[in-house]
Short mmCIF file of C-alpha atoms and ligand atoms in Angstrom, two decimals:
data_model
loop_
_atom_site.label_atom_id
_atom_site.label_comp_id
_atom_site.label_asym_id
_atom_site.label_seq_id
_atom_site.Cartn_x
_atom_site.Cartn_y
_atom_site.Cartn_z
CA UNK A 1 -78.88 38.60 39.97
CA UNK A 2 -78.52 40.80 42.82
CA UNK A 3 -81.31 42.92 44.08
CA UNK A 4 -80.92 46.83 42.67
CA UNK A 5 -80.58 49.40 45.46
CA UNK A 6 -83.57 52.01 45.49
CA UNK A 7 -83.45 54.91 44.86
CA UNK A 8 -86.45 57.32 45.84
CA UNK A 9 -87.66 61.11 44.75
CA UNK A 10 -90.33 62.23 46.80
CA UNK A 11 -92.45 64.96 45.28
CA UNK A 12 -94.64 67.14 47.33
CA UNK A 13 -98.31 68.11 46.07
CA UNK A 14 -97.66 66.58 42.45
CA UNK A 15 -101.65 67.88 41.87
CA UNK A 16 -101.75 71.34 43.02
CA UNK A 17 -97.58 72.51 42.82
CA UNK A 18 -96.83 72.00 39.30
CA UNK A 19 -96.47 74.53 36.46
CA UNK A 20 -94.43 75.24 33.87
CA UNK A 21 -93.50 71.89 32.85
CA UNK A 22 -92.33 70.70 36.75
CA UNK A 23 -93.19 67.16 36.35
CA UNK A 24 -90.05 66.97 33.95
CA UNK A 25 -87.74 67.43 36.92
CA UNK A 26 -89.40 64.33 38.69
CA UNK A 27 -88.56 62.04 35.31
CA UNK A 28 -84.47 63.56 35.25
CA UNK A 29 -84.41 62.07 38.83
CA UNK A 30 -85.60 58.81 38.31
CA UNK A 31 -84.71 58.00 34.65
CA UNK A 32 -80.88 59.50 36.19
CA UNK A 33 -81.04 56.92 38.95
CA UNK A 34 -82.31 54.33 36.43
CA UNK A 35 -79.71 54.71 34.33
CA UNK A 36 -76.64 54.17 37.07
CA UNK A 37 -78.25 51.00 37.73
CA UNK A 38 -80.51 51.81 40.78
CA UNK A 39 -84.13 50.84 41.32
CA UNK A 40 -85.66 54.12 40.78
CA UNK A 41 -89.08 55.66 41.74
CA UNK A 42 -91.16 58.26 42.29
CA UNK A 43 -93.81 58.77 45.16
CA UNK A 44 -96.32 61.23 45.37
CA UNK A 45 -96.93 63.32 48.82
CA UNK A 46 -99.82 64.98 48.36
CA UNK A 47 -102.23 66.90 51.49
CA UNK A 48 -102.41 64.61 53.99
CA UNK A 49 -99.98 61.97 53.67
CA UNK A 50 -96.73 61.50 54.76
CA UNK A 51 -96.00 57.75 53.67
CA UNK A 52 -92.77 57.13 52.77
CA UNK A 53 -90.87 60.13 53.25
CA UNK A 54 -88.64 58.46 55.70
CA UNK A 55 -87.27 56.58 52.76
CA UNK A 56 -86.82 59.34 50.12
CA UNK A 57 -82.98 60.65 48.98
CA UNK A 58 -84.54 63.69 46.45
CA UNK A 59 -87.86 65.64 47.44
CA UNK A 60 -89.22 68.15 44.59
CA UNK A 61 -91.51 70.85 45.24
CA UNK A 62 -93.05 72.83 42.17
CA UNK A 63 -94.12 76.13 41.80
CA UNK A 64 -97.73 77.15 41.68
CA UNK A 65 -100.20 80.29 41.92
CA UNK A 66 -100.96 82.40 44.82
CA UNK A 67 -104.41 80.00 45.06
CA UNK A 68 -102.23 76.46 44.91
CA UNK A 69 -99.66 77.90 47.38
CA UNK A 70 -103.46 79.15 49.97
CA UNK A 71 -104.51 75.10 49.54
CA UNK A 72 -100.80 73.60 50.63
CA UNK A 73 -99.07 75.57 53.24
CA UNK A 74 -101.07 74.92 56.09
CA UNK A 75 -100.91 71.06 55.01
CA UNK A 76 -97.06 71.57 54.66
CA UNK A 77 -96.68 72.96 58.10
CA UNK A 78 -99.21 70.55 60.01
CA UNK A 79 -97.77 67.09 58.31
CA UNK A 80 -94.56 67.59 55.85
CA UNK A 81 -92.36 69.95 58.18
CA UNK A 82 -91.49 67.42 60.78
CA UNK A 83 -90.45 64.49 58.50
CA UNK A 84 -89.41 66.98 56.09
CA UNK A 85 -86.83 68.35 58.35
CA UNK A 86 -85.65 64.70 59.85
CA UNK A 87 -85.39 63.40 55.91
CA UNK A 88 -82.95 66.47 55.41
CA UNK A 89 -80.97 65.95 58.54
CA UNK A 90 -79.98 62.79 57.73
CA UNK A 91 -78.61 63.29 54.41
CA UNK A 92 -81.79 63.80 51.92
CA UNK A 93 -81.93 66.77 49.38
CA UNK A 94 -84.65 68.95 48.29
CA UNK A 95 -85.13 71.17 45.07
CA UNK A 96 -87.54 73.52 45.70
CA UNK A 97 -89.30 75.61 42.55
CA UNK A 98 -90.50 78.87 42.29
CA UNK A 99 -94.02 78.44 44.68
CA UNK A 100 -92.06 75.70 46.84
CA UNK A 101 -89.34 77.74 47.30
CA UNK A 102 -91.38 80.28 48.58
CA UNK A 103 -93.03 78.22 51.01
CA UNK A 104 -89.87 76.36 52.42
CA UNK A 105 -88.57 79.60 53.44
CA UNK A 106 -89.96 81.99 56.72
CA UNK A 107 -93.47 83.48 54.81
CA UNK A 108 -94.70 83.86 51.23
CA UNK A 109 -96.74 86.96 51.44
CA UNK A 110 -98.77 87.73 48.26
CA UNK A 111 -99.33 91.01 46.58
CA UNK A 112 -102.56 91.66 48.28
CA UNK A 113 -100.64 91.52 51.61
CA UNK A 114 -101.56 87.89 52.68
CA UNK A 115 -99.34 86.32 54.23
CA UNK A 116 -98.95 82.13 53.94
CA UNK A 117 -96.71 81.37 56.52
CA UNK A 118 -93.70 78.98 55.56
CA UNK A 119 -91.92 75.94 57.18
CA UNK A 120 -88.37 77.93 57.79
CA UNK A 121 -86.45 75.27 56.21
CA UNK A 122 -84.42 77.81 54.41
CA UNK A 123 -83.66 81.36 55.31
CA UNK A 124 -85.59 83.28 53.47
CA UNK A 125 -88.56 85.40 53.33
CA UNK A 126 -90.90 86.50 50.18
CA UNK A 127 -92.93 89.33 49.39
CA UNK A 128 -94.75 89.52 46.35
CA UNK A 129 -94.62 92.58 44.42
CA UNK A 130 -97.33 94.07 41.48
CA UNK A 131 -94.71 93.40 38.80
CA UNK A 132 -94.23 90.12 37.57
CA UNK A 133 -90.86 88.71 36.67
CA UNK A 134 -91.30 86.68 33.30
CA UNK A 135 -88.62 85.35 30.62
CA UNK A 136 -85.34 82.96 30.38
CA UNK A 137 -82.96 83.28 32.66
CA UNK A 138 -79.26 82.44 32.70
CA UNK A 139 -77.38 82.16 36.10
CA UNK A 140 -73.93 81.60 37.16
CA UNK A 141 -74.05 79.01 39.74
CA UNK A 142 -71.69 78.64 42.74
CA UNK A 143 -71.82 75.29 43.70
CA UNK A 144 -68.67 73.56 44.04
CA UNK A 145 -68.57 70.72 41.42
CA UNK A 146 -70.95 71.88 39.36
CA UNK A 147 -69.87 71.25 35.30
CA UNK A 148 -71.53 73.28 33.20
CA UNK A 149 -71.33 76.56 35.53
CA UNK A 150 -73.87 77.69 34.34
CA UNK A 151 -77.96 77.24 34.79
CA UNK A 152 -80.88 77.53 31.73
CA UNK A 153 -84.53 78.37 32.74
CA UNK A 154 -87.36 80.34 32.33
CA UNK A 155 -89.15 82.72 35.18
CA UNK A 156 -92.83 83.52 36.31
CA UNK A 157 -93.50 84.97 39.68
CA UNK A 158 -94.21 88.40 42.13
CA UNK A 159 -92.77 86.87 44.85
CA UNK A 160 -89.35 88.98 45.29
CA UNK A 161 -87.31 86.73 47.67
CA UNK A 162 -84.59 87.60 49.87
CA UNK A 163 -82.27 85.94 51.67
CA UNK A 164 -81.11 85.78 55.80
CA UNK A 165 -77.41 84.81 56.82
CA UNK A 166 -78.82 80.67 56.81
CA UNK A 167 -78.87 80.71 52.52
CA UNK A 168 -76.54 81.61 49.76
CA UNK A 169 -77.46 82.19 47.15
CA UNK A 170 -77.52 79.42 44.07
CA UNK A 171 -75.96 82.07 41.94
CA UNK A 172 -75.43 85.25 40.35
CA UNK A 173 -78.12 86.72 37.27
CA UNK A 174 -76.40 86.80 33.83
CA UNK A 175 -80.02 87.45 32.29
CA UNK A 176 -83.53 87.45 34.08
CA UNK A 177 -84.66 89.09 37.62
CA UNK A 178 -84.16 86.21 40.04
CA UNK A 179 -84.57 86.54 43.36
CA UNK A 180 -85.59 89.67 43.69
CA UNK A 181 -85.00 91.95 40.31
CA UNK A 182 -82.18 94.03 42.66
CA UNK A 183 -79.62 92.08 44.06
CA UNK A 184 -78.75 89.94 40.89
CA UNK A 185 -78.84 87.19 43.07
CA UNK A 186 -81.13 83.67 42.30
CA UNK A 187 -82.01 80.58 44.33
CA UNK A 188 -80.75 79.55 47.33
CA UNK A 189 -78.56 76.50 48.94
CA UNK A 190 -78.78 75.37 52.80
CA UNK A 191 -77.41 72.11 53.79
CA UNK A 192 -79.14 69.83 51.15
CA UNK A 193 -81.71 72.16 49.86
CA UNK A 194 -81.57 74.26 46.87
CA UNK A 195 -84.06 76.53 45.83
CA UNK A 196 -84.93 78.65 42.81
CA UNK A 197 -87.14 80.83 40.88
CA UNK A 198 -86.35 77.94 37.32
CA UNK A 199 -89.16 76.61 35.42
CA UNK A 200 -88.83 75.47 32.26
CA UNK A 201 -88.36 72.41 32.91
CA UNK A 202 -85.15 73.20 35.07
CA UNK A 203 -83.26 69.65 35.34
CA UNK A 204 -83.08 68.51 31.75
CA UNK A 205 -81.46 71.54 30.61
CA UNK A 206 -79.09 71.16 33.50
CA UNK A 207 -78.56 67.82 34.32
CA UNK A 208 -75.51 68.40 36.12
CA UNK A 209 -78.04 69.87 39.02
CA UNK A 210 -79.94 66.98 38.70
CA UNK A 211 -76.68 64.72 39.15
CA UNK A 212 -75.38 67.15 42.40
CA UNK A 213 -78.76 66.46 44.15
CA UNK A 214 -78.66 62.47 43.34
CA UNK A 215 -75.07 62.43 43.99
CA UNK A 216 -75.28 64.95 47.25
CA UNK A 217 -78.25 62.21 48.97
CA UNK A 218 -76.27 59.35 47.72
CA UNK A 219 -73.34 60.26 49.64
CA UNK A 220 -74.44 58.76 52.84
CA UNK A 221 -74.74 55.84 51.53
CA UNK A 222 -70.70 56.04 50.91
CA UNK A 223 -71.54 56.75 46.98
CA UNK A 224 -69.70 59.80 46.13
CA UNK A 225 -68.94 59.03 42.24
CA UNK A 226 -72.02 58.99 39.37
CA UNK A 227 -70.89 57.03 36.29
CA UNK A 228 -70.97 59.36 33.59
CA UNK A 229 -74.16 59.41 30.98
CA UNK A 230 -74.11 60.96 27.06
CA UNK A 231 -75.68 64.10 27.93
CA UNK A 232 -75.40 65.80 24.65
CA UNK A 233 -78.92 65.98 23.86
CA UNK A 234 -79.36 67.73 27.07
CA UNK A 235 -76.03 70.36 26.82
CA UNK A 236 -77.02 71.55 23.48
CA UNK A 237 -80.57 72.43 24.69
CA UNK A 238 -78.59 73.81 27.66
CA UNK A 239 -76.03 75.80 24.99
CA UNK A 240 -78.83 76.36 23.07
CA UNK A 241 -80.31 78.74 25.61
CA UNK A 242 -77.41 79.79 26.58
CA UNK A 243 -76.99 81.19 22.77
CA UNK A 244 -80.58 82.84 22.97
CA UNK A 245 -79.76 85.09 26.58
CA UNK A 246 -76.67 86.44 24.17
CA UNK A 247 -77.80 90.61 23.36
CA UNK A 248 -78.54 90.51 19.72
CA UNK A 249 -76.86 93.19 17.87
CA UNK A 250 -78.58 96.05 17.16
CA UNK A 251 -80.84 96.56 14.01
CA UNK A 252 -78.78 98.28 11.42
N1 LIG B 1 -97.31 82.54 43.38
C1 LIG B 1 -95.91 82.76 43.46
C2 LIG B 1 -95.48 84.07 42.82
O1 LIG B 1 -96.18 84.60 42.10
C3 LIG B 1 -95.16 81.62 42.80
C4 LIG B 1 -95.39 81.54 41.33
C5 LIG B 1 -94.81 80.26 40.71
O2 LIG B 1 -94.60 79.22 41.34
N2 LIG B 1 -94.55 80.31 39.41
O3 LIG B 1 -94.43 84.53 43.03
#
């Protein structure tokens, strides 16, 4: 029998950066991998340690609070950047939520005006505002590839995020604030990372993402194809939110 390939997600503070149902992104990347036959795990990169992240194809970083964000950036700068950056120069990809997005980019400064420097990974600076940006969100993604178009998810943050001439962004708003609540804009891409403001959790209502990030850190390992999985337990929770972000009609 020969020996199964492995296939690695590396997720950054799994005890302090995860809200809103995260975790669920870490089991679409491994069960995903599972299922096309690889030896799929998970490894958690908590403050401190930076075991293993030479090996890992997918990092995730969740979202958390203004407090969670104070207790990891300093860790993220003074052990994660430097392998963090090698990892993603030779081929691994990163989805970043919310919090982590935040903190990838230049600064994350919080509503009170403290600022939490960032690791500059991405482009992008944040500045939290008094309003928060809550509900579902719908975006139309441009990533090439990507089938459904569209991304499902759900939004909680003050951070309003904007983007340098390094990012794009993920995608356009069709419901929800995004990035910023003005420039209908949401997420970000750069090289391998992606970013976004989606919680819910994002990648089983859009495993298609979950599939471009495998498939994207795969790639230099000459795998450029995914063998196709039922997801139609997944699409109609996708279609199903998809249906709710439609304006009712008005009250007669
Ligand atoms: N604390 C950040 C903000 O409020 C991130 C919140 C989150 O990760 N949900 O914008």
């Amino acid at each position: 029998m020969p020996k199964k390939e492995r296939f690695t997600v590396g997720w950054l503070y799994p005890d302090l950066m995860n809200i809103y149902g995260d975790r669920g992104n870490i089991l679409t990347l491994v069960r995903r991998a599972e299922w096309r036959g690889f030896d799929a795990r998970a490894i958690e990169l908590g403050r401190g340690t930076t075991k293993g992240m030479a090996d890992v194809d997918v990092f995730f970083f969740g979202g958390g609070q203004d407090r969670e964000q104070a207790l990891v950036y300093q860790d993220l700068l003074d052990h994660k950047q430097a392998p963090l950056e090698e990892a993603v120069e030779k081929g691994a990809t990163v989805l970043a939520v919310c919090g982590g997005y935040q903190l990838l980019g230049h600064f994350y400064q919080t509503a009170e005006g403290e600022r939490f420097p960032g690791i500059g990974l991405i482009d992008v600076r944040t500045e939290a505002g008094k309003k928060r940006f809550i509900g579902d969100v719908v975006v139309d993604a441009d990533v090439e590839g990507l089938e459904p178009k569209t991304l499902v998810g759900f939004e909680n943050h003050s951070g309003r995020t904007f983007l340098g001439a390094g990012a794009r962004p993920l995608g356009r708003v069709r419901l929800g604030s995004g990035n910023n609540g003005s420039d209908g804009m949401e997420g970000c891409v750069q090289g391998g990372v992606v970013g976004t403001y989606l919680h819910g959790s994002l990648l089983p209502k859009n495993p298609q993402l979950a599939d471009y990030l495998i498939r994207r850190a795969l790639s230099r390992r000459g795998i450029t194809e995914l063998a196709p999985l039922d997801d139609s337990a997944e699409l109609a929770a996708h279609d199903r939110m998809l249906l709710r972000a439609q304006p009712r009609a008005p009250e007669r």
